[in-house]
Amino acid sequence: MLFESGQTILFIGDSITDCGRRDVNAPYGNGYMGLVRAFVDARYPELGLHWENRGIGGNTTEHLLARWEEDAIALRPDWISVMIGINDVWRTFDSGGAGAVSIEDYEANLRNLLQQVKERTHARLIVADPFDIDPDRSDPMRAMMDAYGAVARRVGEEFGAVGIRTQEAFDTVLATTSWETWAPDKIHPGLPGHAVIAQAYLRAIGFEL
C-alpha cells in the first residue's frame, strides 16, 4: 500500500470525480473516489487517512488551471490524483468545438499542473487516463480520447506519477460485455463502471485483501 499513516489524498477532475460531492452525495461523491476511500479505509483503518474530493462536472484542463491554487496547492495534500481530459475531447463532439482543448494545449496544461505540484508541494502524483467506454477504436471520439490518454500517460511518467490505466480497464471488461453495461452515454459510468475505475486504482496503489 502506497498511502502512509495520516496522509491526505486529494482527488481532482471533472464529473467522473465529482459525482454529487457538492450536493446529495457530499463530501466524497458516489463514484470511484468514494469507492476507493471506502475500500482503503475498511482495509487499512489504522492508517487514519484523510480524503478530499475536488471534482467539478464539465471541467477541462483549462478549468483546473484556473482553480489549481485554491483546490489543490493550498490544501497541501500528500497525494494529488488527477483525472482530466474527457471534456477537453468531448467538447469537440457535443458542443461544436466550443470549450474544446487541443491536444497541444492539453499537454501544456497538464504539464503546467503537475509542474506546480512538484515545485510548490511535497505531494506525490497519481494521473488517471481519460477514457471513452466505446469498444470501437476507430470511432472518432474514441480515437481522439486514446491520443489524449497517451499524452496523460507520457506526461504522468515524466513527473513520476502513479498511472491509472482506466481505458485499459474498460477495454478489458468490454471484451465480454456491451458498453451499456457500464455507462448510458459511454462517458458517465454507473456504479459498476465506477467500480471498474476503482479496481484500477486499488491495483495501482498496492491494495491487498
Short mmCIF file of C-alpha atoms in Angstrom, two decimals:
data_model
loop_
_atom_site.label_atom_id
_atom_site.label_comp_id
_atom_site.label_asym_id
_atom_site.label_seq_id
_atom_site.Cartn_x
_atom_site.Cartn_y
_atom_site.Cartn_z
CA MET A 1 0.00 0.00 0.00
CA LEU A 2 1.46 3.31 -1.12
CA PHE A 3 -0.52 5.50 1.29
CA GLU A 4 1.01 6.06 4.72
CA SER A 5 -0.38 6.86 8.15
CA GLY A 6 -2.15 10.20 8.48
CA GLN A 7 -1.77 11.20 4.85
CA THR A 8 -4.25 13.35 2.92
CA ILE A 9 -5.29 12.13 -0.53
CA LEU A 10 -6.88 14.68 -2.88
CA PHE A 11 -8.85 13.67 -5.96
CA ILE A 12 -9.49 16.36 -8.57
CA GLY A 13 -11.06 16.32 -12.03
CA ASP A 14 -14.39 16.57 -13.81
CA SER A 15 -17.84 15.00 -13.32
CA ILE A 16 -16.41 11.49 -13.11
CA THR A 17 -14.65 12.57 -9.92
CA ASP A 18 -17.36 14.99 -8.76
CA CYS A 19 -20.28 12.53 -8.69
CA GLY A 20 -22.50 14.69 -6.50
CA ARG A 21 -19.85 15.52 -3.90
CA ARG A 22 -21.17 19.13 -3.77
CA ASP A 23 -24.80 18.01 -3.44
CA VAL A 24 -26.67 14.92 -2.30
CA ASN A 25 -23.51 12.78 -2.16
CA ALA A 26 -21.33 15.19 -0.21
CA PRO A 27 -18.48 15.20 0.55
CA TYR A 28 -16.95 12.32 -1.41
CA GLY A 29 -19.43 11.65 -4.23
CA ASN A 30 -20.92 8.29 -5.17
CA GLY A 31 -18.30 7.35 -7.76
CA TYR A 32 -14.86 5.80 -7.97
CA MET A 33 -13.35 8.20 -5.43
CA GLY A 34 -15.90 7.22 -2.81
CA LEU A 35 -15.34 3.55 -3.58
CA VAL A 36 -11.56 3.84 -3.29
CA ARG A 37 -11.90 5.66 0.02
CA ALA A 38 -14.38 3.13 1.40
CA PHE A 39 -12.30 0.08 0.50
CA VAL A 40 -9.00 1.57 1.64
CA ASP A 41 -10.40 2.81 4.95
CA ALA A 42 -12.13 -0.52 5.58
CA ARG A 43 -8.97 -2.50 4.86
CA TYR A 44 -6.44 -0.15 6.48
CA PRO A 45 -8.32 1.67 9.29
CA GLU A 46 -5.12 2.03 11.30
CA LEU A 47 -3.74 4.49 8.73
CA GLY A 48 -6.21 7.24 9.67
CA LEU A 49 -6.22 8.67 6.15
CA HIS A 50 -7.85 11.95 5.19
CA TRP A 51 -9.68 12.32 1.87
CA GLU A 52 -10.65 15.31 -0.27
CA ASN A 53 -12.76 15.42 -3.43
CA ARG A 54 -12.40 18.49 -5.65
CA GLY A 55 -14.05 17.22 -8.83
CA ILE A 56 -16.31 19.63 -10.72
CA GLY A 57 -18.54 18.47 -13.57
CA GLY A 58 -17.74 19.87 -17.01
CA ASN A 59 -14.15 20.79 -16.18
CA THR A 60 -11.31 20.69 -18.69
CA THR A 61 -7.62 21.25 -18.06
CA GLU A 62 -8.30 24.96 -18.57
CA HIS A 63 -10.70 24.94 -15.60
CA LEU A 64 -8.21 23.06 -13.44
CA LEU A 65 -5.54 25.65 -14.17
CA ALA A 66 -7.91 28.42 -13.03
CA ARG A 67 -8.65 26.75 -9.68
CA TRP A 68 -5.43 24.81 -9.07
CA GLU A 69 -4.16 27.17 -6.36
CA GLU A 70 -7.34 27.05 -4.28
CA ASP A 71 -8.40 23.45 -4.86
CA ALA A 72 -5.04 21.68 -4.97
CA ILE A 73 -1.90 23.58 -3.96
CA ALA A 74 -3.40 25.41 -0.96
CA LEU A 75 -4.75 22.19 0.57
CA ARG A 76 -1.21 20.77 0.91
CA PRO A 77 -2.19 17.12 0.41
CA ASP A 78 0.29 14.27 0.47
CA TRP A 79 -1.17 12.83 -2.75
CA ILE A 80 -2.92 14.53 -5.67
CA SER A 81 -4.86 12.30 -8.03
CA VAL A 82 -5.77 13.92 -11.34
CA MET A 83 -8.27 12.54 -13.85
CA ILE A 84 -8.88 15.12 -16.57
CA GLY A 85 -9.25 15.22 -20.34
CA ILE A 86 -12.65 13.78 -21.14
CA ASN A 87 -14.27 17.19 -21.62
CA ASP A 88 -11.19 18.53 -23.41
CA VAL A 89 -12.07 15.95 -26.08
CA TRP A 90 -15.85 15.69 -25.73
CA ARG A 91 -16.50 19.40 -26.36
CA THR A 92 -15.33 18.76 -29.93
CA PHE A 93 -18.26 16.39 -30.41
CA ASP A 94 -21.07 17.61 -28.15
CA SER A 95 -20.65 21.40 -28.37
CA GLY A 96 -19.44 22.04 -31.88
CA GLY A 97 -15.96 22.65 -30.60
CA ALA A 98 -16.90 25.31 -28.05
CA GLY A 99 -14.73 24.77 -25.00
CA ALA A 100 -12.65 22.01 -26.58
CA VAL A 101 -8.95 21.91 -25.75
CA SER A 102 -6.47 20.97 -28.47
CA ILE A 103 -4.11 18.10 -27.78
CA GLU A 104 -1.17 20.52 -27.77
CA ASP A 105 -2.85 22.74 -25.19
CA TYR A 106 -3.96 19.69 -23.21
CA GLU A 107 -0.37 18.54 -22.91
CA ALA A 108 0.86 22.01 -21.97
CA ASN A 109 -1.90 22.45 -19.39
CA LEU A 110 -1.35 19.06 -17.81
CA ARG A 111 2.38 19.61 -17.63
CA ASN A 112 1.78 23.02 -16.02
CA LEU A 113 -0.49 21.47 -13.37
CA LEU A 114 1.96 18.73 -12.47
CA GLN A 115 4.95 21.07 -12.54
CA GLN A 116 3.27 23.31 -9.97
CA VAL A 117 2.75 20.32 -7.70
CA LYS A 118 6.40 19.30 -7.98
CA GLU A 119 7.76 22.80 -7.44
CA ARG A 120 5.42 24.01 -4.71
CA THR A 121 4.37 20.98 -2.64
CA HIS A 122 5.69 17.70 -1.31
CA ALA A 123 2.74 15.79 -2.79
CA ARG A 124 3.13 12.64 -4.83
CA LEU A 125 1.08 12.36 -8.00
CA ILE A 126 -1.45 9.96 -9.45
CA VAL A 127 -2.56 10.51 -13.06
CA ALA A 128 -5.52 8.62 -14.50
CA ASP A 129 -6.15 8.34 -18.22
CA PRO A 130 -9.22 9.97 -19.73
CA PHE A 131 -11.45 7.30 -21.28
CA ASP A 132 -14.28 6.56 -23.70
CA ILE A 133 -16.30 3.42 -22.96
CA ASP A 134 -16.56 2.53 -26.61
CA PRO A 135 -15.17 -0.75 -27.97
CA ASP A 136 -14.81 0.72 -31.48
CA ARG A 137 -11.31 2.18 -31.50
CA SER A 138 -11.92 3.62 -34.97
CA ASP A 139 -14.76 5.81 -33.70
CA PRO A 140 -13.55 9.44 -33.99
CA MET A 141 -14.13 10.31 -30.34
CA ARG A 142 -12.59 7.07 -29.09
CA ALA A 143 -9.57 7.58 -31.34
CA MET A 144 -9.12 11.14 -30.09
CA MET A 145 -9.52 10.05 -26.47
CA ASP A 146 -6.85 7.39 -26.98
CA ALA A 147 -4.47 10.07 -28.24
CA TYR A 148 -5.13 12.29 -25.22
CA GLY A 149 -4.78 9.28 -22.95
CA ALA A 150 -1.35 8.60 -24.42
CA VAL A 151 -0.38 12.18 -23.57
CA ALA A 152 -1.64 11.78 -20.00
CA ARG A 153 0.42 8.61 -19.58
CA ARG A 154 3.56 10.13 -21.04
CA VAL A 155 3.37 13.37 -19.05
CA GLY A 156 2.48 11.48 -15.88
CA GLU A 157 5.53 9.25 -16.31
CA GLU A 158 7.75 12.30 -16.79
CA PHE A 159 6.68 13.50 -13.34
CA GLY A 160 6.95 10.12 -11.66
CA ALA A 161 3.21 9.79 -11.19
CA VAL A 162 1.45 6.55 -10.38
CA GLY A 163 -0.51 5.73 -13.54
CA ILE A 164 -4.14 4.59 -13.56
CA ARG A 165 -4.97 2.86 -16.83
CA THR A 166 -8.71 3.47 -16.87
CA GLN A 167 -9.12 2.94 -20.63
CA GLU A 168 -7.35 -0.42 -20.40
CA ALA A 169 -9.62 -1.38 -17.51
CA PHE A 170 -12.72 -0.64 -19.57
CA ASP A 171 -11.30 -2.35 -22.65
CA THR A 172 -10.85 -5.48 -20.55
CA VAL A 173 -14.50 -5.63 -19.46
CA LEU A 174 -15.71 -4.59 -22.93
CA ALA A 175 -14.15 -7.76 -24.33
CA THR A 176 -17.07 -9.71 -22.86
CA THR A 177 -19.80 -7.10 -22.33
CA SER A 178 -21.52 -4.20 -24.10
CA TRP A 179 -20.78 -0.57 -23.28
CA GLU A 180 -24.34 -0.13 -21.99
CA THR A 181 -23.37 -2.32 -19.04
CA TRP A 182 -21.07 0.40 -17.76
CA ALA A 183 -22.43 3.79 -18.84
CA PRO A 184 -25.58 5.15 -20.50
CA ASP A 185 -23.58 7.54 -22.73
CA LYS A 186 -20.14 5.88 -22.93
CA ILE A 187 -18.73 8.57 -20.62
CA HIS A 188 -20.59 8.80 -17.29
CA PRO A 189 -20.34 5.41 -15.59
CA GLY A 190 -22.99 3.87 -13.40
CA LEU A 191 -21.87 2.30 -10.15
CA PRO A 192 -20.49 -0.85 -11.86
CA GLY A 193 -18.46 1.38 -14.20
CA HIS A 194 -17.09 3.34 -11.28
CA ALA A 195 -16.15 0.02 -9.70
CA VAL A 196 -14.07 -0.74 -12.81
CA ILE A 197 -12.17 2.53 -12.28
CA ALA A 198 -11.86 1.94 -8.54
CA GLN A 199 -10.38 -1.51 -9.11
CA ALA A 200 -7.74 0.01 -11.39
CA TYR A 201 -6.88 2.48 -8.63
CA LEU A 202 -6.70 -0.17 -5.95
CA ARG A 203 -4.35 -2.30 -8.03
CA ALA A 204 -2.10 0.67 -8.74
CA ILE A 205 -1.76 1.72 -5.08
CA GLY A 206 -0.97 -1.79 -3.88
CA PHE A 207 -4.24 -2.57 -2.09
CA GLU A 208 -4.34 -6.13 -0.77
CA LEU A 209 -7.19 -8.05 0.81
#
